[in-house]
Amino acid sequence: MTKTVVLGVIGSDAHVVGITILEHALSAAGFDVHNLGVQTTQAEFVEAALDHDADAVLVSSLYGHAKQDCQGFTERLEEAGSDALTYVGGNLAVGQDDFEQTRTTFREMGFDRVFDSETNPEDAIEALRRDLRISQSKSEETGVRS
Ligand code: B12
């Protein structure tokens, strides 16, 4: 069965390139993708996750304010009744910090996986396949669209 992914750039962040690349890569890999674009509020993510019965919600942030923008995000999603996986990625902190510390911070905020700005779309796709238990051949089959 095709898995549904909601993705967007959270807060006031307007960096659009990474999320656009992710959208195309995920679609090509056979996911049903709903890209909310840039400057997406927490409420818009939650609404889209429920509307599309998302299997995963991917949050992107580049401009350094991810911690503030993502505060309470996973709780809000859960309280609304979504059991979607949550991934967050991009340039999540200000400046050159220790990424392992950043990963710990966002894991403690409830995100299932945390990705840095060196992440290739294929890394996210592999993680989704693992976490959503999609076998490679199945997803390649569903990736073929007419
Ligand atoms: C282009 C750019 C801009 C453009 C954006 C144009 C647009 N509409 O997209 C403009 C000029 C508008 C801009 C503005 C700003 N920018 Co800017 N920008 C960049 C720049 C040069 C490239 C970003 C980019 O497109 N990369 C290419 C894409 C393919 O890579 P990516 O975005 O990293 O995404 C990949 C991965 O990160 C990952 N990924 C991303 N999100 C997610 C999510 C998940 C779940 C997963 C799995 C993976 C993932 O996968 C993507 C694909 O491989 C970066 C520096 C850099 N080299 O990264 C700075 C940078 C991101 N910007 C920065 C800043 C500070 C700003 C401003 C705040 C500057 C200012 N004072 O005005 C504003 C913010 C405006 C706003 N409201 O968002 C900083 C952020 C610093 C920080 N976090 O500490 C950076 C890092 C520059 C720097 N070194 O200081 N910016």
Coordinates of N, CA and C and ligand atoms in Angstrom, one line a residue:
M1 N 0.8 -1.2 0.0 CA 0.0 0.0 0.0 C 0.9 1.3 0.0
T2 N 0.5 2.3 -0.8 CA 1.3 3.5 -0.9 C 1.2 4.2 0.5
K3 N 2.4 4.7 0.9 CA 2.5 5.4 2.2 C 2.4 6.9 1.9
T4 N 1.8 7.6 2.9 CA 1.6 9.0 2.7 C 2.5 9.8 3.6
V5 N 3.1 10.8 2.9 CA 4.0 11.7 3.7 C 3.6 13.1 3.5
V6 N 3.5 13.8 4.6 CA 3.3 15.3 4.6 C 4.6 16.0 4.9
L7 N 5.0 17.0 4.2 CA 6.2 17.7 4.5 C 6.1 19.2 4.3
G8 N 6.9 19.9 5.0 CA 6.9 21.4 4.9 C 8.0 22.0 5.6
V9 N 8.1 23.3 5.5 CA 9.2 24.1 6.2 C 8.4 24.9 7.3
I10 N 8.9 24.7 8.5 CA 8.1 25.2 9.6 C 8.4 26.7 10.0
G11 N 7.5 27.3 10.6 CA 7.7 28.7 11.1 C 7.7 29.8 10.0
S12 N 8.6 30.7 10.2 CA 8.7 31.8 9.2 C 9.8 31.5 8.2
D13 N 10.3 30.3 8.2 CA 11.4 30.0 7.3 C 11.0 29.9 5.8
A14 N 11.8 30.5 4.9 CA 11.4 30.6 3.5 C 12.3 29.8 2.6
H15 N 13.2 28.9 3.2 CA 14.1 28.2 2.3 C 13.4 27.0 1.6
V16 N 13.3 27.1 0.3 CA 12.3 26.2 -0.4 C 13.1 25.1 -1.2
V17 N 14.4 25.2 -1.4 CA 15.0 24.3 -2.3 C 15.1 22.9 -1.7
G18 N 15.5 22.7 -0.5 CA 15.6 21.4 0.1 C 14.3 20.6 0.1
I19 N 13.3 21.3 0.5 CA 12.0 20.6 0.6 C 11.4 20.2 -0.8
T20 N 11.8 21.0 -1.8 CA 11.3 20.7 -3.1 C 12.0 19.5 -3.6
I21 N 13.3 19.4 -3.4 CA 14.1 18.2 -3.8 C 13.6 17.0 -3.0
L22 N 13.3 17.1 -1.7 CA 12.7 16.0 -1.0 C 11.4 15.5 -1.6
E23 N 10.6 16.5 -1.9 CA 9.3 16.2 -2.5 C 9.4 15.3 -3.7
H24 N 10.3 15.8 -4.6 CA 10.5 15.0 -5.9 C 11.0 13.7 -5.7
A25 N 12.0 13.6 -4.8 CA 12.7 12.3 -4.5 C 11.7 11.3 -3.9
L26 N 10.9 11.8 -2.9 CA 9.9 10.9 -2.3 C 8.8 10.4 -3.2
S27 N 8.4 11.4 -4.1 CA 7.4 11.0 -5.1 C 7.9 9.9 -6.0
A28 N 9.2 10.2 -6.5 CA 9.8 9.2 -7.4 C 10.0 7.8 -6.7
A29 N 10.1 7.9 -5.4 CA 10.3 6.6 -4.7 C 9.0 5.9 -4.4
G30 N 7.9 6.5 -4.8 CA 6.6 5.8 -4.7 C 5.7 6.3 -3.5
F31 N 6.2 7.3 -2.8 CA 5.3 7.9 -1.7 C 4.3 8.8 -2.2
D32 N 3.1 8.9 -1.5 CA 2.1 9.9 -1.8 C 2.5 11.1 -1.0
V33 N 2.9 12.2 -1.7 CA 3.6 13.3 -1.0 C 2.7 14.5 -1.0
H34 N 2.5 15.2 0.2 CA 1.8 16.4 0.2 C 2.8 17.5 0.8
N35 N 3.3 18.3 -0.1 CA 4.2 19.3 0.3 C 3.5 20.6 0.6
L36 N 3.6 21.0 1.9 CA 2.9 22.2 2.4 C 3.7 23.5 2.1
G37 N 4.9 23.3 1.6 CA 5.7 24.5 1.2 C 6.4 25.1 2.4
V38 N 6.8 26.4 2.2 CA 7.5 27.2 3.2 C 6.5 27.9 4.1
Q39 N 7.1 28.3 5.3 CA 6.3 29.2 6.2 C 5.0 28.5 6.7
T40 N 5.2 27.2 7.1 CA 4.0 26.4 7.5 C 3.9 26.4 9.0
T41 N 2.7 26.7 9.5 CA 2.5 26.7 10.9 C 2.3 25.3 11.5
Q42 N 2.5 25.1 12.8 CA 2.2 23.8 13.4 C 0.8 23.3 13.1
A43 N -0.1 24.3 13.2 CA -1.6 23.9 13.0 C -1.8 23.4 11.6
E44 N -1.1 24.0 10.6 CA -1.2 23.5 9.2 C -0.7 22.1 9.0
F45 N 0.5 21.8 9.7 CA 1.0 20.5 9.6 C 0.0 19.5 10.2
V46 N -0.5 19.8 11.4 CA -1.4 18.9 12.1 C -2.7 18.6 11.2
E47 N -3.2 19.7 10.7 CA -4.4 19.6 9.8 C -4.2 18.7 8.6
A48 N -3.0 18.9 8.0 CA -2.7 18.1 6.8 C -2.4 16.7 7.2
A49 N -1.8 16.4 8.3 CA -1.5 15.0 8.7 C -2.8 14.3 8.9
L50 N -3.8 15.0 9.5 CA -5.1 14.3 9.8 C -5.9 14.2 8.4
D51 N -5.9 15.2 7.7 CA -6.7 15.2 6.4 C -6.2 14.1 5.5
H52 N -4.9 13.9 5.4 CA -4.3 12.9 4.5 C -4.0 11.6 5.2
D53 N -4.3 11.5 6.5 CA -4.0 10.3 7.3 C -2.5 9.9 7.0
A54 N -1.7 10.8 7.3 CA -0.2 10.7 7.0 C 0.4 9.6 7.8
D55 N 1.3 8.8 7.1 CA 2.1 7.8 7.8 C 3.4 8.5 8.4
A56 N 3.8 9.6 7.8 CA 5.0 10.3 8.3 C 4.8 11.8 8.0
V57 N 5.3 12.6 9.0 CA 5.4 14.0 8.8 C 6.8 14.5 8.8
L58 N 7.3 15.1 7.8 CA 8.7 15.6 7.7 C 8.7 17.1 7.8
V59 N 9.4 17.5 8.8 CA 9.5 19.0 9.1 C 10.9 19.4 8.7
S60 N 11.0 20.5 7.9 CA 12.3 21.1 7.5 C 12.5 22.5 8.2
S61 N 13.7 22.8 8.5 CA 14.0 24.1 9.0 C 15.5 24.4 8.7
L62 N 15.7 25.6 8.2 CA 17.1 25.9 7.8 C 17.6 27.2 8.5
Y63 N 16.7 28.1 8.9 CA 17.2 29.4 9.3 C 17.6 29.5 10.8
G64 N 17.6 28.4 11.5 CA 18.2 28.4 12.9 C 17.2 28.6 14.0
H65 N 15.9 28.6 13.7 CA 14.9 28.7 14.8 C 14.1 27.5 15.0
A66 N 14.6 26.4 14.6 CA 13.8 25.1 14.6 C 13.3 24.8 16.0
K67 N 14.2 25.0 17.0 CA 13.8 24.6 18.4 C 12.6 25.3 18.8
Q68 N 12.6 26.6 18.6 CA 11.4 27.4 19.0 C 10.2 27.0 18.2
D69 N 10.4 26.9 16.9 CA 9.2 26.6 16.0 C 8.6 25.2 16.2
C70 N 9.5 24.3 16.7 CA 9.0 22.9 16.9 C 8.6 22.6 18.3
Q71 N 8.7 23.6 19.2 CA 8.3 23.4 20.6 C 6.8 22.9 20.6
G72 N 6.6 21.7 21.3 CA 5.3 21.2 21.4 C 4.7 20.5 20.2
F73 N 5.5 20.4 19.1 CA 4.9 19.9 17.8 C 4.4 18.5 17.9
T74 N 5.3 17.6 18.4 CA 4.9 16.2 18.4 C 3.8 15.9 19.4
E75 N 3.7 16.6 20.5 CA 2.6 16.5 21.4 C 1.3 16.9 20.7
R76 N 1.4 18.0 20.0 CA 0.2 18.6 19.4 C -0.4 17.6 18.3
L77 N 0.6 17.0 17.6 CA 0.2 16.0 16.6 C -0.5 14.8 17.2
E78 N 0.1 14.3 18.3 CA -0.4 13.1 19.0 C -1.8 13.4 19.6
E79 N -1.9 14.6 20.2 CA -3.2 15.0 20.8 C -4.3 15.1 19.8
A80 N -3.9 15.5 18.6 CA -4.9 15.6 17.5 C -5.4 14.3 17.0
G81 N -4.6 13.2 17.4 CA -5.0 11.9 17.0 C -4.2 11.3 15.9
S82 N -3.1 11.9 15.5 CA -2.2 11.3 14.5 C -1.1 10.5 15.1
D83 N -0.9 9.3 14.5 CA 0.2 8.5 15.0 C 1.4 8.4 14.0
A84 N 1.4 9.5 13.1 CA 2.5 9.6 12.1 C 3.9 9.6 12.7
L85 N 4.8 9.0 12.0 CA 6.2 9.2 12.4 C 6.6 10.6 12.2
T86 N 7.5 11.1 13.0 CA 7.9 12.5 12.8 C 9.4 12.6 12.6
Y87 N 9.8 13.2 11.5 CA 11.2 13.4 11.2 C 11.4 15.0 11.1
V88 N 12.6 15.4 11.6 CA 12.9 16.8 11.4 C 14.3 16.9 10.9
G89 N 14.5 17.9 10.0 CA 15.9 18.0 9.4 C 16.2 19.3 8.8
G90 N 17.5 19.5 8.5 CA 17.9 20.8 7.9 C 19.1 21.3 8.7
N91 N 19.1 22.7 8.8 CA 20.1 23.4 9.6 C 19.4 23.8 10.9
L92 N 19.4 22.8 11.9 CA 18.4 22.9 13.0 C 18.9 23.9 14.1
A93 N 20.1 24.2 14.1 CA 20.6 25.1 15.2 C 21.3 26.3 14.6
V94 N 21.5 27.3 15.4 CA 22.3 28.5 14.9 C 23.7 28.2 15.0
G95 N 24.4 28.5 13.8 CA 25.9 28.3 13.8 C 26.3 26.9 13.7
Q96 N 27.6 26.7 14.0 CA 28.2 25.3 13.9 C 28.2 24.6 15.2
D97 N 27.1 24.1 15.6 CA 27.0 23.4 16.9 C 27.4 22.0 16.8
D98 N 27.4 21.3 17.9 CA 27.6 19.8 17.9 C 26.3 19.1 17.5
F99 N 26.3 18.5 16.3 CA 25.0 17.9 15.9 C 24.5 16.9 16.8
E100 N 25.4 16.1 17.4 CA 24.8 15.1 18.3 C 24.0 15.7 19.5
Q101 N 24.4 16.9 19.9 CA 23.6 17.6 20.9 C 22.3 18.0 20.3
T102 N 22.3 18.5 19.1 CA 21.1 18.9 18.4 C 20.1 17.7 18.3
R103 N 20.7 16.6 17.9 CA 19.9 15.3 17.7 C 19.2 15.0 19.0
T104 N 20.0 15.0 20.1 CA 19.4 14.7 21.4 C 18.3 15.6 21.8
T105 N 18.5 16.9 21.5 CA 17.5 17.9 21.8 C 16.2 17.6 21.1
F106 N 16.3 17.3 19.8 CA 15.0 17.1 19.0 C 14.4 15.7 19.3
R107 N 15.3 14.7 19.7 CA 14.7 13.4 20.1 C 13.9 13.6 21.4
E108 N 14.5 14.4 22.3 CA 13.8 14.7 23.5 C 12.5 15.4 23.3
M109 N 12.4 16.2 22.2 CA 11.2 16.9 21.9 C 10.2 15.9 21.2
G110 N 10.5 14.7 21.0 CA 9.6 13.7 20.5 C 9.7 13.3 19.1
F111 N 10.7 13.9 18.3 CA 10.9 13.5 16.9 C 11.5 12.1 16.9
D112 N 11.0 11.3 15.9 CA 11.5 9.9 15.8 C 12.9 9.9 15.2
R113 N 13.2 10.8 14.2 CA 14.5 10.9 13.6 C 14.9 12.3 13.4
V114 N 16.2 12.6 13.5 CA 16.7 14.0 13.3 C 17.8 13.9 12.3
F115 N 17.7 14.8 11.2 CA 18.7 14.7 10.1 C 19.4 16.1 10.0
D116 N 20.7 16.0 9.7 CA 21.5 17.2 9.5 C 21.4 17.8 8.1
S117 N 22.1 18.9 7.8 CA 21.9 19.5 6.5 C 22.7 18.8 5.4
E118 N 23.5 17.8 5.8 CA 24.2 17.0 4.8 C 23.4 15.8 4.3
T119 N 22.2 15.7 4.8 CA 21.3 14.6 4.4 C 21.0 14.5 3.0
N120 N 21.2 13.4 2.3 CA 20.7 13.2 1.0 C 19.3 12.7 1.0
P121 N 18.4 13.0 0.0 CA 17.1 12.5 0.0 C 17.0 11.0 0.2
E122 N 18.0 10.3 -0.4 CA 18.0 8.8 -0.3 C 18.1 8.3 1.2
D123 N 18.8 9.1 2.0 CA 18.9 8.7 3.5 C 17.5 8.8 4.1
A124 N 16.7 9.8 3.8 CA 15.4 9.9 4.3 C 14.5 8.8 3.8
I125 N 14.6 8.5 2.5 CA 13.8 7.4 1.9 C 14.1 6.1 2.5
E126 N 15.4 5.8 2.8 CA 15.8 4.6 3.4 C 15.3 4.5 4.8
A127 N 15.3 5.6 5.5 CA 14.8 5.6 6.9 C 13.3 5.3 6.9
L128 N 12.6 6.0 6.0 CA 11.1 5.8 5.9 C 10.8 4.3 5.6
R129 N 11.6 3.8 4.6 CA 11.3 2.4 4.2 C 11.5 1.5 5.4
R130 N 12.5 1.7 6.2 CA 12.8 0.9 7.4 C 11.7 1.1 8.4
D131 N 11.4 2.4 8.8 CA 10.4 2.7 9.8 C 9.0 2.3 9.5
L132 N 8.7 2.4 8.2 CA 7.3 2.0 7.8 C 7.2 0.6 7.2
R133 N 8.3 -0.1 7.4 CA 8.4 -1.5 7.0 C 8.0 -1.7 5.5
I134 N 8.5 -0.9 4.6 CA 8.3 -1.1 3.2 C 9.4 -1.9 2.6
S135 N 9.1 -2.9 1.9 CA 10.2 -3.7 1.3 C 10.6 -2.9 0.0
Q136 N 11.9 -3.0 -0.3 CA 12.4 -2.2 -1.5 C 11.7 -2.5 -2.8
S137 N 11.5 -3.8 -3.0 CA 10.9 -4.1 -4.3 C 9.4 -3.6 -4.4
K138 N 8.7 -3.7 -3.3 CA 7.3 -3.2 -3.2 C 7.3 -1.7 -3.6
S139 N 8.2 -0.9 -2.9 CA 8.1 0.5 -3.1 C 8.5 0.9 -4.5
E140 N 9.4 0.0 -5.1 CA 9.8 0.3 -6.5 C 8.6 0.0 -7.4
E141 N 7.8 -1.0 -7.1 CA 6.6 -1.3 -7.9 C 5.7 -0.2 -7.8
T142 N 5.4 0.3 -6.6 CA 4.4 1.4 -6.5 C 4.9 2.7 -7.0
G143 N 6.3 2.8 -7.1 CA 6.8 4.0 -7.6 C 6.6 4.2 -9.1
V144 N 6.2 3.1 -9.8 CA 5.9 3.2 -11.3 C 4.6 3.8 -11.5
R145 N 4.5 5.0 -12.1 CA 3.3 5.7 -12.3 C 3.0 6.0 -13.7
S146 N 1.8 5.8 -14.2 CA 1.5 6.1 -15.6 C 1.1 7.5 -15.8
Ligands
B12_1 C1 19.7 30.0 -0.6 C2 19.7 30.5 0.8 C3 18.8 31.5 1.2 C4 17.8 32.1 0.2 C5 16.6 31.2 0.2 C6 15.8 31.2 -1.1 C7 14.7 30.3 -1.1 N1 13.5 30.8 -1.2 O1 14.9 29.1 -0.9 C8 17.5 33.5 0.9 C9 18.5 34.5 0.4 C10 16.1 34.0 0.8 C11 17.9 33.2 2.3 C12 17.4 33.9 3.4 C13 17.9 33.7 4.7 N2 18.8 32.8 5.1 CO1 19.6 31.5 4.0 N3 20.6 30.3 3.0 C14 20.6 29.9 1.7 C15 21.7 28.8 1.5 C16 22.9 29.6 0.7 C17 21.4 27.6 0.6 C18 20.1 26.9 1.1 C19 19.8 25.8 0.1 O2 18.9 26.1 -0.8 N4 20.5 24.7 0.1 C20 20.3 23.6 -0.9 C21 19.3 22.5 -0.4 C22 19.3 21.4 -1.4 O3 19.9 22.0 0.8 P1 19.1 22.1 2.2 O4 18.2 23.3 2.1 O5 20.1 22.0 3.2 O6 18.2 20.8 2.2 C23 18.8 19.5 2.2 C24 19.1 19.0 3.6 O7 19.3 20.0 4.6 C25 18.0 18.0 3.9 N5 16.8 18.5 4.6 C26 16.3 19.7 4.7 N6 15.2 19.7 5.5 C27 15.0 18.4 5.8 C28 14.0 17.8 6.5 C29 14.0 16.4 6.7 C30 12.9 15.8 7.5 C31 15.0 15.6 6.1 C32 15.0 14.2 6.3 C33 16.0 16.3 5.4 C34 16.0 17.6 5.2 O8 17.6 17.5 2.7 C35 17.7 18.6 1.7 C36 18.0 17.9 0.3 O9 19.3 17.3 0.4 C37 22.1 28.4 2.9 C38 23.6 28.0 3.1 C39 23.9 26.6 2.7 N7 24.9 26.5 1.9 O10 23.1 25.7 3.0 C40 21.7 29.7 3.7 C41 21.3 29.5 5.2 C42 20.4 28.3 5.4 N8 20.6 30.8 5.5 C43 20.8 31.2 6.6 C44 20.2 32.4 7.1 C45 20.6 32.9 8.5 C46 19.2 33.1 6.4 C47 18.4 34.4 6.9 C48 17.9 34.3 8.3 C49 19.4 35.5 6.6 C50 18.8 36.9 7.1 N9 19.4 37.4 8.2 O11 17.9 37.4 6.5 C51 17.3 34.4 5.9 C52 16.0 33.7 6.4 C53 14.8 34.1 5.6 C54 13.7 33.2 5.9 N10 12.5 33.8 6.3 O12 13.7 32.0 5.8 C55 21.8 30.4 7.4 C56 21.1 29.6 8.5 C57 22.1 29.7 9.7 C58 21.8 28.7 10.8 N11 20.8 27.9 10.8 O13 22.5 28.8 11.8 C59 22.5 29.6 6.3 C60 23.0 28.2 6.7 C61 23.7 30.4 5.8 C62 24.8 30.6 6.8 N12 25.8 29.8 6.7 O14 24.7 31.4 7.7 N13 18.7 32.1 2.4

